[in-house]
Amino acid sequence: MESGDAMERGVGAQLLPESHGPKIQDDSLQVPLLKDKKRAGSKAPTVILGFECLESIGFFGISTNLVVYLQKVLHGSNLASASNVTTWSGTSYLTPLFGAIIADTFLGNYNTIIVSLVFYLLGMMLVTFSAFLPTAAVLGGSSVLGAQTVAFVGLYLVAVGSGGVRSSLLPFGAEQFDDDNATDRESKGSFFSWFYLCVSFGPIVSGLFIVWIQDNVSWGLGFGISTACIALAIGVFVLATPMYKRRMPTGTPLKRLSQVVVAACRKISRRVPADAAMLHEVSDKVDPQPKIAHTGDFSFLDKAAVITESDFGEVITEEAGSSWKLCTVTQVEELKILLRLLPIWATSIIVSASYAQMNTTFIQQGSAMNVAILSVPVPAASMASFEVTCVLGWVMLYGKVIVPALRSFYPGVDGEPSMLQRMGAGRLLMALAMAVSALVEMKRLDSAARGEEISIAWQLPQYFVLAGAEVFCYIAQLEFFYSEAPDTMKSTCTSLALLTIALGSYLCSFIYTIVAAFTATAGSPGWIPDDLNQGHLDYFFWAMAAMCTLNFVVYSGFAKNYKLKTVLS
């Protein structure tokens, strides 16, 4: 993806004034010892990928086994622990939206990352400290200095810090590539896949190494290793500062979009003609010749950029792009892009709610099995490492098998499936993963009724299918939102992809509440009791499978009618 391509909209890139474009801060002007900016800059993406590996280990070292920590150490119930984990996880993926707005508006990506890391490290230290404190159960009641209080304060500081990093790190890495260089353009395209693999590196290390330490040696030591990874990541990132190119903030994106809505509403009330094909791009001087822009979806917003007689004074007295009565074509097209993204974005929430089961009900299901594979003990939380390994396998399977097979069946089609097609495949695989989980739970309950335990190895197929859903959905989703984003909102739109994970986690907590309210009644333990042998977790998985299937059908309708930004250009 080239940033030059991202400039293209329905109005054409040539209509965007230079004053609205992003500015690059050349650090070679500020760091005299940096003599070869090009050479140094080429190393920056590698440093960022290394930073993400360490950050991922730190974050997943906390989150992977968190539901077990809340249950066994902080003495929470199954349902409460699962709900707390999904709520915290949702917050961790909600904060990137606020971090992105701050980055795009005030601080820029680099400064946002630096500030966020302070909260991140402090939160990690508090979570680690909580493992050495007595719990409220031991103290005989609630305590301000108890483990529960310190742990949750630390967890939500981690949510704030990790959110700022997530919102800015990927766009910051993309900024390091020179779009005028053919090699950099090609490398930038693969950077997204490498970045996602670095994110996946954390669950492997945490699941195989840190989780084992937490379960068998010490929770404090396990959390301490995660904290050390964050501290090391901070040191590496700060020391590499002279290498970075820094894109300066480009204004207030939300204000620019709000101006379009206000201006359009004003002109609707003033009965400006509905056929608003003649639109105007405001520059430093009043241009007497209006420009023609795309007037397809959401064409009523074009009225915000129509010059009426009463607008000439506004154009002259107001700075370009700052008026609440007349907006630029660029502003209008930015809002149209976001509105076109919303239906696709909304269907990702259901996917994320289903994916959240990997860190909650999947672990609880595995804990009720014989946690050994070929006589080797495997903690239930460590199965997440197998899922990440499957992600790598799916990436290879996609490139070596799936794409060549599609080309052989459809010889007239070059390239690979589109981002929309890949996201659709991911949604379908997510429904299949929930169905497989339900079948495994039916097998487990049947064995438990006979007084037997099945091996946790029975969970391997559901993790494998879930990994396929992740590869097809989330990698394409990051690339999709970044490529479709307006140039002034790269961080904000990238955070929208992460926001679906937050809302999915909140939705998951809401679903747990609904399940408890409707199934745990009249003496019934419900679908998800503390003793899963007395419940029906399989019913829950079947309900999630049905919801994912319906979500796939709805998504297919939206994707069929979606118009890519490059196509509109």
Tab-separated table of C-alpha atoms in Angstrom, residues 203-396:
chain	number	residue	atom	x	y	z
A	203	PRO	CA	1.287	-15.713	22.771
A	204	ILE	CA	3.790	-18.409	21.787
A	205	VAL	CA	6.403	-17.336	24.349
A	206	SER	CA	3.861	-16.564	27.054
A	207	GLY	CA	1.883	-19.757	26.473
A	208	LEU	CA	4.878	-22.090	26.485
A	209	PHE	CA	7.191	-20.358	28.949
A	210	ILE	CA	5.552	-17.694	31.097
A	211	VAL	CA	2.329	-19.645	31.728
A	212	TRP	CA	4.359	-22.650	32.903
A	213	ILE	CA	6.274	-20.442	35.348
A	214	GLN	CA	3.032	-18.908	36.624
A	215	ASP	CA	1.390	-22.300	37.182
A	216	ASN	CA	4.395	-24.193	38.522
A	217	VAL	CA	6.883	-21.719	40.018
A	218	SER	CA	5.502	-18.286	40.906
A	219	TRP	CA	2.896	-15.870	39.595
A	220	GLY	CA	5.128	-13.006	40.698
A	221	LEU	CA	8.071	-14.320	38.673
A	222	GLY	CA	5.883	-14.894	35.616
A	223	PHE	CA	4.467	-11.369	35.748
A	224	GLY	CA	7.953	-10.024	36.488
A	225	ILE	CA	9.339	-11.483	33.263
A	226	SER	CA	6.532	-9.785	31.335
A	227	THR	CA	7.330	-6.491	33.049
A	228	ALA	CA	11.000	-6.861	32.186
A	229	CYS	CA	10.080	-7.328	28.523
A	230	ILE	CA	8.175	-4.017	28.541
A	231	ALA	CA	11.096	-2.248	30.235
A	232	LEU	CA	13.517	-3.651	27.651
A	233	ALA	CA	11.174	-2.656	24.816
A	234	ILE	CA	11.086	0.920	26.134
A	235	GLY	CA	14.880	1.076	26.246
A	236	VAL	CA	15.259	-0.235	22.684
A	237	PHE	CA	12.598	2.108	21.313
A	238	VAL	CA	14.046	5.240	22.950
A	239	LEU	CA	17.651	4.464	21.969
A	240	ALA	CA	16.579	4.103	18.332
A	241	THR	CA	14.952	7.565	18.295
A	242	PRO	CA	17.522	9.131	15.883
A	243	MET	CA	16.558	6.564	13.245
A	244	TYR	CA	12.898	7.495	13.012
A	245	LYS	CA	11.007	9.631	10.555
A	246	ARG	CA	8.181	11.366	12.402
A	247	ARG	CA	4.940	12.479	10.833
A	248	MET	CA	3.550	15.556	12.536
A	249	PRO	CA	-0.141	15.837	13.558
A	250	THR	CA	-2.378	17.012	10.722
A	251	GLY	CA	-5.111	18.779	12.666
A	252	THR	CA	-8.315	17.661	14.307
A	253	PRO	CA	-9.860	14.885	12.177
A	254	LEU	CA	-13.094	14.661	14.154
A	255	LYS	CA	-13.608	18.421	13.924
A	256	ARG	CA	-13.089	18.302	10.141
A	257	LEU	CA	-15.727	15.564	9.841
A	258	SER	CA	-18.127	17.361	12.169
A	259	GLN	CA	-17.867	20.476	9.998
A	260	VAL	CA	-19.144	18.484	7.024
A	261	VAL	CA	-22.232	17.311	8.918
A	262	VAL	CA	-23.016	20.808	10.225
A	263	ALA	CA	-22.479	22.478	6.853
A	264	ALA	CA	-24.562	19.864	5.027
A	265	CYS	CA	-27.426	20.209	7.526
A	266	ARG	CA	-27.404	23.981	7.170
A	267	LYS	CA	-27.684	23.800	3.412
A	268	ILE	CA	-30.351	21.124	3.513
A	269	SER	CA	-32.443	23.491	5.624
A	270	ARG	CA	-31.738	26.265	3.101
A	271	ARG	CA	-32.899	24.039	0.228
A	272	VAL	CA	-29.651	23.957	-1.694
A	273	PRO	CA	-30.337	21.911	-4.876
A	274	ALA	CA	-30.001	18.167	-4.234
A	275	ASP	CA	-27.960	17.622	-7.394
A	276	ALA	CA	-24.706	18.853	-5.893
A	277	ALA	CA	-22.358	17.764	-8.666
A	278	MET	CA	-20.484	21.084	-8.792
A	279	LEU	CA	-18.333	21.118	-5.698
A	280	HIS	CA	-15.531	23.359	-4.613
A	281	GLU	CA	-12.136	22.597	-3.125
A	282	VAL	CA	-11.062	25.540	-0.991
A	283	SER	CA	-7.431	26.567	-1.345
A	284	ASP	CA	-5.497	29.575	-0.087
A	285	LYS	CA	-7.411	31.753	-2.574
A	286	VAL	CA	-10.981	31.628	-3.743
A	287	ASP	CA	-11.169	29.524	-6.889
A	288	PRO	CA	-13.986	30.825	-9.129
A	289	GLN	CA	-14.185	27.484	-10.942
A	290	PRO	CA	-15.896	24.732	-8.901
A	291	LYS	CA	-14.578	21.178	-9.163
A	292	ILE	CA	-16.661	18.110	-10.016
A	293	ALA	CA	-16.524	15.332	-7.446
A	294	HIS	CA	-17.893	11.843	-7.027
A	295	THR	CA	-21.581	12.032	-6.065
A	296	GLY	CA	-22.478	8.403	-5.406
A	297	ASP	CA	-23.095	7.103	-1.875
A	298	PHE	CA	-24.019	9.718	0.725
A	299	SER	CA	-24.238	12.363	-2.002
A	300	PHE	CA	-26.365	14.578	0.275
A	301	LEU	CA	-23.107	15.414	2.088
A	302	ASP	CA	-21.829	17.064	-1.107
A	303	LYS	CA	-23.979	20.044	-0.199
A	304	ALA	CA	-21.440	20.928	2.482
A	305	ALA	CA	-18.986	21.830	-0.304
A	306	VAL	CA	-21.405	23.706	-2.560
A	307	ILE	CA	-20.634	27.426	-2.728
A	308	THR	CA	-23.669	29.651	-2.453
A	309	GLU	CA	-23.699	33.398	-2.708
A	310	SER	CA	-23.634	33.801	1.074
A	311	ASP	CA	-20.500	31.612	1.279
A	312	PHE	CA	-18.121	33.957	-0.579
A	313	GLY	CA	-17.532	36.061	2.503
A	314	GLU	CA	-16.971	32.894	4.522
A	315	VAL	CA	-14.387	31.640	2.034
A	316	ILE	CA	-12.501	34.921	2.166
A	317	THR	CA	-12.561	35.466	5.932
A	318	GLU	CA	-12.109	31.885	7.152
A	319	GLU	CA	-8.964	29.819	6.859
A	320	ALA	CA	-9.301	27.037	4.277
A	321	GLY	CA	-10.862	23.928	5.781
A	322	SER	CA	-11.835	25.598	9.086
A	323	SER	CA	-15.359	26.814	8.230
A	324	TRP	CA	-18.577	25.426	9.709
A	325	LYS	CA	-20.579	26.744	6.722
A	326	LEU	CA	-18.470	25.678	3.745
A	327	CYS	CA	-16.229	22.600	3.655
A	328	THR	CA	-13.671	21.313	1.216
A	329	VAL	CA	-14.374	18.414	-1.109
A	330	THR	CA	-11.570	16.592	0.678
A	331	GLN	CA	-13.414	16.844	3.987
A	332	VAL	CA	-16.619	15.567	2.406
A	333	GLU	CA	-14.867	12.595	0.846
A	334	GLU	CA	-13.143	11.751	4.151
A	335	LEU	CA	-16.517	11.460	5.852
A	336	LYS	CA	-17.923	9.390	2.980
A	337	ILE	CA	-15.051	6.938	3.315
A	338	LEU	CA	-15.734	6.459	7.028
A	339	LEU	CA	-19.463	5.989	6.455
A	340	ARG	CA	-18.786	3.335	3.809
A	341	LEU	CA	-16.516	1.524	6.286
A	342	LEU	CA	-19.048	1.391	9.124
A	343	PRO	CA	-21.173	-1.614	7.978
A	344	ILE	CA	-18.058	-3.726	7.329
A	345	TRP	CA	-16.649	-2.569	10.657
A	346	ALA	CA	-19.821	-3.467	12.560
A	347	THR	CA	-19.774	-7.106	11.421
A	348	SER	CA	-16.264	-7.466	12.856
A	349	ILE	CA	-17.663	-7.050	16.378
A	350	ILE	CA	-19.369	-10.468	16.287
A	351	VAL	CA	-16.131	-12.039	15.056
A	352	SER	CA	-14.233	-10.519	17.977
A	353	ALA	CA	-16.845	-11.673	20.494
A	354	SER	CA	-16.335	-15.223	19.246
A	355	TYR	CA	-12.553	-14.898	19.166
A	356	ALA	CA	-12.616	-13.804	22.831
A	357	GLN	CA	-13.638	-17.355	23.760
A	358	MET	CA	-10.034	-18.444	23.291
A	359	ASN	CA	-9.031	-16.635	26.486
A	360	THR	CA	-12.140	-17.544	28.497
A	361	THR	CA	-14.441	-20.485	27.799
A	362	PHE	CA	-11.813	-22.387	25.786
A	363	ILE	CA	-9.481	-22.274	28.789
A	364	GLN	CA	-12.263	-23.235	31.192
A	365	GLN	CA	-13.244	-26.093	28.897
A	366	GLY	CA	-9.636	-27.280	28.716
A	367	SER	CA	-9.242	-27.070	32.506
A	368	ALA	CA	-12.105	-29.560	32.855
A	369	MET	CA	-10.229	-32.090	30.681
A	370	ASN	CA	-7.192	-34.276	31.272
A	371	VAL	CA	-4.510	-31.595	30.830
A	372	ALA	CA	-1.935	-33.896	29.255
A	373	ILE	CA	-0.985	-34.748	25.690
A	374	LEU	CA	1.041	-37.958	25.289
A	375	SER	CA	1.713	-37.893	29.052
A	376	VAL	CA	3.121	-34.352	28.798
A	377	PRO	CA	1.272	-31.884	31.061
A	378	VAL	CA	-0.143	-28.971	29.066
A	379	PRO	CA	-1.795	-26.090	30.970
A	380	ALA	CA	-5.093	-25.100	29.398
A	381	ALA	CA	-3.855	-21.543	28.809
A	382	SER	CA	-0.859	-22.894	26.891
A	383	MET	CA	-3.156	-24.100	24.133
A	384	ALA	CA	-3.112	-20.503	22.909
A	385	SER	CA	0.467	-21.148	21.824
A	386	PHE	CA	-0.745	-23.959	19.587
A	387	GLU	CA	-3.257	-21.541	18.082
A	388	VAL	CA	-0.488	-19.066	17.272
A	389	THR	CA	1.594	-21.856	15.747
A	390	CYS	CA	-1.428	-22.707	13.624
A	391	VAL	CA	-1.577	-19.049	12.551
A	392	LEU	CA	1.904	-19.445	11.068
A	393	GLY	CA	0.789	-22.688	9.442
A	394	TRP	CA	-2.278	-21.024	7.934
A	395	VAL	CA	-0.114	-18.213	6.537
A	396	MET	CA	2.041	-20.802	4.743
